[in-house]
Protein backbone atom coordinates (compact mmCIF):
# COMPACT_ATOMS: atom_id res chain seq x y z
CA UNK A 1 -11.21 -19.11 44.29
CA UNK A 2 -11.74 -20.48 40.77
CA UNK A 3 -9.42 -19.93 37.78
CA UNK A 4 -11.60 -17.19 36.26
CA UNK A 5 -11.69 -15.23 39.51
CA UNK A 6 -7.92 -15.65 39.92
CA UNK A 7 -7.27 -14.34 36.40
CA UNK A 8 -9.58 -11.37 36.89
CA UNK A 9 -7.99 -10.56 40.24
CA UNK A 10 -4.50 -10.81 38.74
CA UNK A 11 -5.48 -8.56 35.85
CA UNK A 12 -6.93 -5.92 38.21
CA UNK A 13 -3.87 -6.12 40.43
CA UNK A 14 -1.49 -5.70 37.46
CA UNK A 15 -3.50 -2.73 36.16
CA UNK A 16 -3.48 -1.09 39.59
CA UNK A 17 0.25 -1.64 39.96
CA UNK A 18 1.13 -0.24 36.51
CA UNK A 19 2.54 3.29 36.56
CA UNK A 20 -0.01 5.82 35.33
CA UNK A 21 2.38 8.70 34.61
CA UNK A 22 2.19 8.10 30.85
CA UNK A 23 -1.61 8.32 31.00
CA UNK A 24 -1.79 11.78 32.58
CA UNK A 25 -4.85 13.55 31.27
CA UNK A 26 -6.32 10.46 29.62
CA UNK A 27 -9.26 8.46 30.92
CA UNK A 28 -8.58 5.20 32.70
CA UNK A 29 -8.31 2.23 30.35
CA UNK A 30 -10.27 -0.91 31.26
CA UNK A 31 -8.38 -4.13 31.79
CA UNK A 32 -7.26 -5.65 28.45
CA UNK A 33 -9.61 -8.60 28.79
CA UNK A 34 -12.57 -6.19 28.84
CA UNK A 35 -12.77 -5.98 25.04
CA UNK A 36 -11.37 -7.54 21.91
CA UNK A 37 -9.31 -4.45 21.02
CA UNK A 38 -7.20 -4.65 24.16
CA UNK A 39 -7.29 -8.40 24.71
CA UNK A 40 -3.77 -8.36 23.26
CA UNK A 41 -2.16 -5.17 24.59
CA UNK A 42 -0.57 -2.68 22.19
CA UNK A 43 3.12 -3.05 21.45
CA UNK A 44 5.65 -0.84 23.18
CA UNK A 45 6.22 2.51 21.48
CA UNK A 46 9.67 1.30 20.37
CA UNK A 47 8.26 -1.90 18.82
CA UNK A 48 5.42 0.07 17.19
CA UNK A 49 7.88 2.58 15.70
CA UNK A 50 9.99 -0.26 14.27
CA UNK A 51 6.94 -2.03 12.82
CA UNK A 52 5.30 1.04 11.27
CA UNK A 53 8.64 2.32 9.98
CA UNK A 54 9.20 -1.04 8.31
CA UNK A 55 5.68 -0.97 6.87
CA UNK A 56 6.41 2.36 5.18
CA UNK A 57 9.65 0.92 3.78
CA UNK A 58 7.63 -1.86 2.12
CA UNK A 59 4.48 0.01 1.02
CA UNK A 60 3.54 3.12 -0.92
CA UNK A 61 0.14 4.81 -0.87
CA UNK A 62 -1.77 5.32 -4.14
CA UNK A 63 -2.06 9.05 -3.46
CA UNK A 64 1.65 9.39 -2.76
CA UNK A 65 2.55 7.54 -5.97
CA UNK A 66 0.13 9.70 -7.97
CA UNK A 67 1.50 12.92 -6.42
CA UNK A 68 5.13 11.93 -7.09
CA UNK A 69 4.33 11.03 -10.70
CA UNK A 70 2.42 14.30 -11.20
CA UNK A 71 5.30 16.32 -9.71
CA UNK A 72 7.76 14.53 -12.00
CA UNK A 73 5.61 15.26 -15.05
CA UNK A 74 5.29 18.92 -14.05
CA UNK A 75 9.03 19.38 -13.54
CA UNK A 76 10.21 17.05 -16.30
CA UNK A 77 12.29 15.13 -13.76
CA UNK A 78 12.31 11.40 -13.05
CA UNK A 79 10.21 10.52 -9.98
CA UNK A 80 13.02 8.37 -8.60
CA UNK A 81 11.12 5.11 -9.00
CA UNK A 82 9.53 2.95 -11.68
CA UNK A 83 5.94 1.71 -11.44
CA UNK A 84 5.33 -1.89 -12.51
CA UNK A 85 1.90 -3.30 -13.36
CA UNK A 86 2.21 -7.02 -12.62
CA UNK A 87 -1.15 -8.07 -14.11
CA UNK A 88 -2.05 -9.87 -17.33
CA UNK A 89 -2.19 -8.17 -20.74
CA UNK A 90 -6.01 -8.23 -20.70
CA UNK A 91 -5.96 -6.48 -17.30
CA UNK A 92 -3.38 -3.96 -18.51
CA UNK A 93 -5.55 -3.14 -21.55
CA UNK A 94 -8.56 -2.67 -19.29
CA UNK A 95 -6.75 0.11 -17.42
CA UNK A 96 -3.32 0.93 -16.01
CA UNK A 97 -1.39 3.73 -14.35
CA UNK A 98 -0.04 6.13 -17.01
CA UNK A 99 3.70 5.72 -17.26
CA UNK A 100 3.75 2.28 -15.64
CA UNK A 101 5.68 -0.56 -17.21
CA UNK A 102 3.81 -3.76 -17.94
CA UNK A 103 5.71 -6.69 -16.44
CA UNK A 104 3.50 -9.63 -15.43
CA UNK A 105 4.84 -11.47 -12.40
CA UNK A 106 5.52 -14.68 -14.35
CA UNK A 107 7.81 -12.76 -16.73
CA UNK A 108 9.89 -10.98 -14.07
CA UNK A 109 12.71 -13.55 -13.94
CA UNK A 110 13.36 -13.39 -17.68
CA UNK A 111 12.59 -9.69 -18.41
CA UNK A 112 13.43 -7.61 -15.31
CA UNK A 113 17.13 -7.20 -16.12
CA UNK A 114 16.27 -5.92 -19.62
CA UNK A 115 13.63 -3.44 -18.41
CA UNK A 116 14.82 -2.25 -14.99
CA UNK A 117 17.85 -0.63 -13.41
CA UNK A 118 18.75 -2.09 -10.00
CA UNK A 119 19.67 1.40 -8.78
CA UNK A 120 16.10 2.69 -9.30
CA UNK A 121 13.45 1.58 -6.79
CA UNK A 122 10.40 -0.22 -8.15
CA UNK A 123 6.76 0.16 -7.04
CA UNK A 124 4.52 -2.78 -7.93
CA UNK A 125 0.74 -2.91 -8.21
CA UNK A 126 -1.98 -5.33 -9.20
CA UNK A 127 -5.79 -5.19 -9.03
CA UNK A 128 -6.41 -4.11 -5.46
CA UNK A 129 -6.42 -5.02 -1.79
CA UNK A 130 -8.01 -8.39 -2.46
CA UNK A 131 -5.19 -9.43 -4.81
CA UNK A 132 -1.68 -10.37 -3.75
CA UNK A 133 -0.20 -10.17 -7.26
CA UNK A 134 1.76 -7.02 -6.40
CA UNK A 135 3.16 -8.78 -3.35
CA UNK A 136 4.28 -11.75 -5.47
CA UNK A 137 5.83 -9.37 -8.02
CA UNK A 138 7.61 -7.44 -5.25
CA UNK A 139 8.97 -10.69 -3.84
CA UNK A 140 10.22 -11.82 -7.26
CA UNK A 141 11.94 -8.47 -7.82
CA UNK A 142 13.48 -8.39 -4.33
CA UNK A 143 14.84 -11.90 -4.87
CA UNK A 144 16.56 -10.58 -8.01
CA UNK A 145 18.16 -7.73 -6.06
CA UNK A 146 15.78 -4.83 -6.76
CA UNK A 147 14.65 -2.27 -4.19
CA UNK A 148 10.88 -2.57 -4.18
CA UNK A 149 7.69 -1.30 -2.59
CA UNK A 150 4.12 -2.42 -3.09
CA UNK A 151 1.45 0.18 -3.94
CA UNK A 152 -1.37 -0.38 -1.47
CA UNK A 153 -4.83 -0.45 -3.01
CA UNK A 154 -3.59 -1.25 -6.51
CA UNK A 155 -5.51 -0.29 -9.63
CA UNK A 156 -8.82 -0.36 -7.76
CA UNK A 157 -7.86 2.45 -5.43
CA UNK A 158 -6.04 4.35 -8.17
CA UNK A 159 -9.36 4.57 -10.01
CA UNK A 160 -11.47 5.03 -6.86
CA UNK A 161 -9.35 8.00 -5.81
CA UNK A 162 -10.06 9.66 -9.15
CA UNK A 163 -6.62 9.44 -10.77
CA UNK A 164 -6.29 9.29 -14.53
CA UNK A 165 -5.69 5.85 -16.01
CA UNK A 166 -4.99 4.60 -19.50
CA UNK A 167 -6.95 1.93 -21.36
CA UNK A 168 -6.59 0.53 -24.86
CA UNK A 169 -9.00 3.32 -25.89
CA UNK A 170 -7.10 6.21 -24.28
CA UNK A 171 -7.02 8.12 -21.00
CA UNK A 172 -9.94 8.02 -18.58
CA UNK A 173 -10.87 9.25 -15.11
CA UNK A 174 -13.75 8.71 -12.75
CA UNK A 175 -15.00 10.90 -9.96
CA UNK A 176 -13.27 10.22 -6.67
CA UNK A 177 -15.13 7.87 -4.35
CA UNK A 178 -15.86 9.95 -1.22
CA UNK A 179 -15.20 6.85 0.90
CA UNK A 180 -11.59 6.68 -0.33
CA UNK A 181 -10.52 10.23 -1.19
CA UNK A 182 -11.45 13.83 -0.47
CA UNK A 183 -13.96 15.15 -2.97
CA UNK A 184 -13.03 18.84 -2.96
CA UNK A 185 -9.34 18.74 -2.03
CA UNK A 186 -6.08 17.60 -3.58
CA UNK A 187 -4.74 16.22 -0.30
CA UNK A 188 -6.36 14.03 2.35
CA UNK A 189 -4.07 15.45 5.05
CA UNK A 190 -2.87 12.01 6.14
């Protein structure tokens, strides 16, 4: 028997020996080597819960940030966090989240203490998913002792989801991109 046959036999034997009680009512799953999705098996439910729970502790969704800011404006209360735009002045002028503070990443060490309260969580953003500026800003703030989350999607998704933004000319909005946000609803149901 060659190595490939031995591996395939071992995989089939392990799959046959695995308890199937947790799969009641679900179709049989092919051996993990059968496709690239299952080549590395999923984490245990406990490990997955820890990972995804941690992810939510580090990240905020554009829609959730927008909803919390809108609720705060409607009630006149503080949203419980401060939004920081970590981009350049030219980028800020091009468009930013209304109510955000402008604090470019390079200026965080010298200006954060003057602008921010360490008891109020901070949400950072930059251009979008292809930019790690918000991550660098979040790291700089965390190293200074601030509670911080990164807004996933950044300014790109803020605009693509149809939320109002401010430019040097005033407030603007665009229609929501149907690939990123519901067109005829306030909530995606996520």
